[in-house]
Short mmCIF file of C-alpha atoms in Angstrom, two decimals:
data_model
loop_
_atom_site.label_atom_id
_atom_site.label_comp_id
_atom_site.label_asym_id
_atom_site.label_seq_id
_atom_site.Cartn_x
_atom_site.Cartn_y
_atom_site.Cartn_z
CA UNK A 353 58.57 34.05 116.35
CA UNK A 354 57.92 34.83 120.01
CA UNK A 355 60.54 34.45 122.33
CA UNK A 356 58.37 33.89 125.09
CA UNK A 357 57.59 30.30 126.12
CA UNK A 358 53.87 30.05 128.11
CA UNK A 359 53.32 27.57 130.26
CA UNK A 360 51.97 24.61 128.44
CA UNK A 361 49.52 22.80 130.85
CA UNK A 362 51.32 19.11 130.93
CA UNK A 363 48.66 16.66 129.34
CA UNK A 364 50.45 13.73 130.55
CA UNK A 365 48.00 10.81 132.24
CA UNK A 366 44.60 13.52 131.34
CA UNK A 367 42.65 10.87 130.42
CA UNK A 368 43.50 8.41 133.34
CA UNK A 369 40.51 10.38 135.37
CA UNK A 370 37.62 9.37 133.75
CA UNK A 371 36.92 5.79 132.96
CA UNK A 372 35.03 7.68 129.73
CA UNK A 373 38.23 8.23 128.28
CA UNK A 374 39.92 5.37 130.01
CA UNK A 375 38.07 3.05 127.43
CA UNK A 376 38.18 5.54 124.28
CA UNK A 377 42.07 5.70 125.30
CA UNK A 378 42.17 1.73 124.57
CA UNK A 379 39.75 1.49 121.32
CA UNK A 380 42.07 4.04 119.95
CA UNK A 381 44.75 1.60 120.30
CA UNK A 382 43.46 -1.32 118.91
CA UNK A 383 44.41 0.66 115.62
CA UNK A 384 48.49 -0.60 116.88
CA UNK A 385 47.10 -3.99 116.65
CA UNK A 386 45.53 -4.12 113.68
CA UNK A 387 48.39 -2.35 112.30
CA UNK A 388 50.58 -5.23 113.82
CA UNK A 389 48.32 -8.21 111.75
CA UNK A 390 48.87 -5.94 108.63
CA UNK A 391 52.56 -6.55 108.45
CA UNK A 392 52.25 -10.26 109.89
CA UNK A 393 50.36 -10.25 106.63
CA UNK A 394 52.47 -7.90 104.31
CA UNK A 395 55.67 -9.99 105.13
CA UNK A 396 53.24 -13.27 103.84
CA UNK A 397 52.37 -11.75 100.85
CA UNK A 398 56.17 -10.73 100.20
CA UNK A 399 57.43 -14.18 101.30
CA UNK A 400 54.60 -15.57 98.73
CA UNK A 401 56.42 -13.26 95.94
CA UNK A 402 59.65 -15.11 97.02
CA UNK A 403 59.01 -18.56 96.27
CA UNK A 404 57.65 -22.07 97.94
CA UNK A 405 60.65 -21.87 99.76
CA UNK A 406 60.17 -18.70 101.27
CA UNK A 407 56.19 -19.50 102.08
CA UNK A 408 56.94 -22.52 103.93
CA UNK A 409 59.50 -20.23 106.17
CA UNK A 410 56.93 -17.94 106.87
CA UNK A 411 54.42 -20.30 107.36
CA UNK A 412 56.89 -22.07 110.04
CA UNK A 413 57.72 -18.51 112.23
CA UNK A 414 53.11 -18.85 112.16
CA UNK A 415 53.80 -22.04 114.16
CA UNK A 416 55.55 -21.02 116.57
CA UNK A 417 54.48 -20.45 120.16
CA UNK A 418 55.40 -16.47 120.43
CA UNK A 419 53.46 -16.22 117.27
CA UNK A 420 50.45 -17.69 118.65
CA UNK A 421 50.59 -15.48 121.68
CA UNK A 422 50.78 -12.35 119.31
CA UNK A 423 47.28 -14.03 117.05
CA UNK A 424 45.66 -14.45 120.73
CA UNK A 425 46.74 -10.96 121.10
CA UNK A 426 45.66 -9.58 118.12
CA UNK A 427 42.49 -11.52 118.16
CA UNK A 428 41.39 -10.03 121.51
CA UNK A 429 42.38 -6.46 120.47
CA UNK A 430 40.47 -6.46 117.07
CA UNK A 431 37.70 -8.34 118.30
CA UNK A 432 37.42 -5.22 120.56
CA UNK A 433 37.44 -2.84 117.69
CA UNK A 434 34.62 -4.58 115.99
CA UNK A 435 32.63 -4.55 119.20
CA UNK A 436 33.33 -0.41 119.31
CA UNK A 437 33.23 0.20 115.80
CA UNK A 438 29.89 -0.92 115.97
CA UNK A 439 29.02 0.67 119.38
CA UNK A 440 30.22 3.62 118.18
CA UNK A 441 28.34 3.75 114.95
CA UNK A 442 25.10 5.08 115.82
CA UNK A 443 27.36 8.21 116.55
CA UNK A 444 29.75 8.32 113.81
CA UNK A 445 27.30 7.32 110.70
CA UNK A 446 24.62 10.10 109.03
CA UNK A 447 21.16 9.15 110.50
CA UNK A 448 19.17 6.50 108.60
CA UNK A 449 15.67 7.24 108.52
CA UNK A 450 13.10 3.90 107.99
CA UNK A 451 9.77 4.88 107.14
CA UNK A 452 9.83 8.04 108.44
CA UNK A 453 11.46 6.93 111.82
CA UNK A 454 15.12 7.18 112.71
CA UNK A 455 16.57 3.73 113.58
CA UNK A 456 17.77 3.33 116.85
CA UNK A 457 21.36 3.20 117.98
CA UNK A 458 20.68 -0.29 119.34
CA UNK A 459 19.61 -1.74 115.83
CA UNK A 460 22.59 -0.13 113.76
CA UNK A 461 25.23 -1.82 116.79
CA UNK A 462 23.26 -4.82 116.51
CA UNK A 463 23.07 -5.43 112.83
CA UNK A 464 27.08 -4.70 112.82
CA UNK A 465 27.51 -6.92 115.18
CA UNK A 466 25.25 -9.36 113.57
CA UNK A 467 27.32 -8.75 110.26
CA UNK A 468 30.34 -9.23 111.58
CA UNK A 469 29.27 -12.78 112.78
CA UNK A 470 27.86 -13.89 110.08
CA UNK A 471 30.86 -12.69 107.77
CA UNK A 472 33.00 -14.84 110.39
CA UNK A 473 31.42 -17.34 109.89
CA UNK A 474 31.15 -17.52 105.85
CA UNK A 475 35.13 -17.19 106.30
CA UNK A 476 35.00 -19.86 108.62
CA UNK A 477 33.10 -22.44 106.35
CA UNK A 478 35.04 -21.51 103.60
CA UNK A 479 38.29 -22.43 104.88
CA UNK A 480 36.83 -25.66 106.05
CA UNK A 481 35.43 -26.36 102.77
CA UNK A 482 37.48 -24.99 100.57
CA UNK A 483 41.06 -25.42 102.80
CA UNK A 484 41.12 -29.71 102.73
CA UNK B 875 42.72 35.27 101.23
CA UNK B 876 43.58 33.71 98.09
CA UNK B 877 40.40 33.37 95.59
CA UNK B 878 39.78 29.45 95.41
CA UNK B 879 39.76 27.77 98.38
CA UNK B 880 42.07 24.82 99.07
CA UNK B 881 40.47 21.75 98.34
CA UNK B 882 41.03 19.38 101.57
CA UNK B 883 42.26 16.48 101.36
CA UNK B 884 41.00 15.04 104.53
CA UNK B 885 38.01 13.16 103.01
CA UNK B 886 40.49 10.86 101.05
CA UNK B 887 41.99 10.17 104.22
CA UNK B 888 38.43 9.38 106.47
CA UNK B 889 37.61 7.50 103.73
CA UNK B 890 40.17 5.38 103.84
CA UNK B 891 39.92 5.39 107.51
CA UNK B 892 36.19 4.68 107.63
CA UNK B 893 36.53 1.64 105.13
CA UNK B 894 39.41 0.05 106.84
CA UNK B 895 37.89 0.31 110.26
CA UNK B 896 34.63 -1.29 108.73
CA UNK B 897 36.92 -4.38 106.80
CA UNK B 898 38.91 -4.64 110.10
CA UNK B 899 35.73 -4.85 111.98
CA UNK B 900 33.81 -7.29 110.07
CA UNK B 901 37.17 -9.21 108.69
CA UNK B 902 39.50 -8.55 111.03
CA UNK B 903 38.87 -11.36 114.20
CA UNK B 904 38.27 -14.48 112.26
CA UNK B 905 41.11 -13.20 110.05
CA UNK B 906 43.33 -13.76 112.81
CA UNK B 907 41.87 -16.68 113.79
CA UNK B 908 42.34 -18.48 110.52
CA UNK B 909 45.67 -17.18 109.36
CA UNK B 910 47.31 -16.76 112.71
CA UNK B 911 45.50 -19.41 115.10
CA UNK B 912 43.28 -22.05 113.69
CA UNK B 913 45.12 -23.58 110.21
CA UNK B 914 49.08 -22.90 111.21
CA UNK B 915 48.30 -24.75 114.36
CA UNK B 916 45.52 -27.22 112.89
CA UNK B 917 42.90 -26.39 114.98
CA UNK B 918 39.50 -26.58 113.65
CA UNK B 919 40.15 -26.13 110.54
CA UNK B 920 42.73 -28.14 107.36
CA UNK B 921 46.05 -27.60 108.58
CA UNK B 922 47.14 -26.83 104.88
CA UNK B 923 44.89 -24.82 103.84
CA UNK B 924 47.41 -22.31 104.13
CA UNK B 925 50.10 -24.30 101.59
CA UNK B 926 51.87 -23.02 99.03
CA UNK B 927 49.84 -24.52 96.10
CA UNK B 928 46.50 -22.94 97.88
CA UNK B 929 47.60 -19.62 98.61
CA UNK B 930 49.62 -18.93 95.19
CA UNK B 931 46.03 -20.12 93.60
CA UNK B 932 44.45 -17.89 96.03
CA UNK B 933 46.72 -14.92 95.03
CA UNK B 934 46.79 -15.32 91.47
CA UNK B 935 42.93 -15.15 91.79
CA UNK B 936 41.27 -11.90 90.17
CA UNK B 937 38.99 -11.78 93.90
CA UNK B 938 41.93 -13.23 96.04
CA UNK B 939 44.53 -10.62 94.85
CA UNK B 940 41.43 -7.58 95.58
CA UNK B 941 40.77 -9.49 99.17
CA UNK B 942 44.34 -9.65 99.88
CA UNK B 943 44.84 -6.01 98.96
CA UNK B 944 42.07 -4.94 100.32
CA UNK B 945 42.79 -6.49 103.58
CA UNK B 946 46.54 -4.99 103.94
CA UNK B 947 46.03 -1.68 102.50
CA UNK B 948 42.94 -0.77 104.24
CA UNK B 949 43.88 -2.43 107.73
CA UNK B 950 47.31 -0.20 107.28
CA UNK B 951 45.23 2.93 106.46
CA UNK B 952 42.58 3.00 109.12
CA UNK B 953 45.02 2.67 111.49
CA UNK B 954 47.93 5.12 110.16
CA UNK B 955 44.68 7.94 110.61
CA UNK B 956 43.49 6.41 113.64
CA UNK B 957 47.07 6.46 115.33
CA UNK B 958 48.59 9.40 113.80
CA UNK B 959 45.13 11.40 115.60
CA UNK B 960 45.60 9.87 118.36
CA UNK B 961 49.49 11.48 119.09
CA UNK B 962 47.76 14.37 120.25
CA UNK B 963 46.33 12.73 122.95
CA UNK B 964 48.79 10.34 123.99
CA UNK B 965 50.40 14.35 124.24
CA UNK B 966 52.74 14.27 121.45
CA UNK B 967 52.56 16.71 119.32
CA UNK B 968 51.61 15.30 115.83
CA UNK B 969 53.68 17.18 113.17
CA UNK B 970 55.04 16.53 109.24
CA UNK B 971 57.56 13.54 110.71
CA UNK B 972 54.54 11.73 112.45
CA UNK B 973 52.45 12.26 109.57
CA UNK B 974 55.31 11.00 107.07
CA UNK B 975 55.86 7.80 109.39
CA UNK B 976 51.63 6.67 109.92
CA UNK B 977 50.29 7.55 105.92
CA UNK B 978 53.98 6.60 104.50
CA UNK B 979 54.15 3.36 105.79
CA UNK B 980 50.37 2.86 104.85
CA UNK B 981 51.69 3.89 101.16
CA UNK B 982 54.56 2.09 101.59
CA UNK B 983 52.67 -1.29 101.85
CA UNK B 984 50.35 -0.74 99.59
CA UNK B 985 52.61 0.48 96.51
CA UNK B 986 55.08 -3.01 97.64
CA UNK B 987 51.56 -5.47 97.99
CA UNK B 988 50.43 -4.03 94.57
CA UNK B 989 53.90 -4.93 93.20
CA UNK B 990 53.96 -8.82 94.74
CA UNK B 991 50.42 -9.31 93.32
CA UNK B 992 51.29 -8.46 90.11
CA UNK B 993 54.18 -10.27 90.18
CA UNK B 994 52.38 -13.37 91.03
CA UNK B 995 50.61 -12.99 87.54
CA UNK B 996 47.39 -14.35 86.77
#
């Protein structure tokens, strides 16, 4: 090993100059939010293990108002991953070729987009029906 | 070189990745909604359709238990590869104790919601 330490260029704030990377910068963290839900939902499932008991604790510490803030949270963070998961799609996915054409970056965001609506909303109806 | 290259295992890893960003995508919003918004605060939708009766049904239910694995597992795995490439940006220098903390705690969670669903039986 060298003894030598070059000057590292400092990479702190980089992507604070272009708006470009400004907004990748914050899709990138929406992965801390849905991380965040997970383990709302991990410490459910392990309360679930425990007993009614347990549950109905859990379920109480979901009722209460910091809780809601961090679901508001968490609802506008991964409601902004879907909307760049999809945007970025076009991009990320192999190309899909429809009768000889390639399909458009505008029709593979807007059937994700549609998708993920209309899986909302089967969710949605379910509870309703299901959840009484 | 050695003969035989060394299979990667980086496709395991975007796989895991690419499904948990899709399930967290479409899922992921009214997820929230429901479990974290709309039935603990009765809004909408049947405040107890969260209860314990419902939801041990729900979990001892061949689909439920896949959905609720599913849901943690791949939510914790797309975002243990999505933050742990990310370090680099943010200028830390991803190494073996970043790695160990994002894909271990995905591991983690999955090996203990495996366990509880069992343990719920059938």
């Amino acid at each position: 090993m060298s003894k030598r330490r070059p000057y590292v260029r400092s990479m702190e704030g980089w992507w604070k100059k272009n708006p470009y990377f400004v907004e990748y910068m914050i899709h990138e963290s929406t992965a801390l939010f849905v991380a965040g839900y997970a383990f709302v939902l991990l410490v459910g499932l392990i309360r679930l293990g425990q007993g009614e008991a347990a549950w109905n604790g859990w379920l109480e510490a979901m009722q209460s108002p910091l809780s809601l803030i961090f679901h508001l949270v968490f609802l506008v963070a991964i409601a902004y991953h879907t909307y760049t998961w999809f945007k970025i799609m076009p991009i990320t996915m192999p190309p899909i070729i429809v009768g000889g054409k390639r399909v458009g970056p505008g029709v593979i965001t807007g059937s994700g987009l549609l998708a993920a609506v209309g899986v909302s909303l089967v969710m949605l109806v379910l509870v309703f029906w299901f959840g009484g | 070189m050695k003969s035989g290259l060394k299979r990667s295992n980086a496709p395991i890893f975007w796989s895991l990745f690419g499904a948990g960003g899709m399930l967290s995508a479409l899922f992921g919003p009214a997820l929230v909604f429901i479990t974290g918004i709309a039935v603990p605060f009765g809004f909408l939708l049947p405040a107890d359709a969260m209860s314990y009766p419902k939801m041990l049904a729900f979990a001892q239910n061949l689909i439920g238990k896949g959905f609720i694995l599913a849901v943690i597992a791949l939510f914790l795995w797309f975002a243990a590869h999505r933050i742990y490439h990310s370090l680099h940006e943010f200028g830390i220098h991803a190494g073996l104790a970043a790695k160990l903390i994002c894909y271990g705690s995905a591991f983690v969670a999955t090996v203990i919601s495996v366990v509880v669903l069992l343990g719920l039986g059938f």
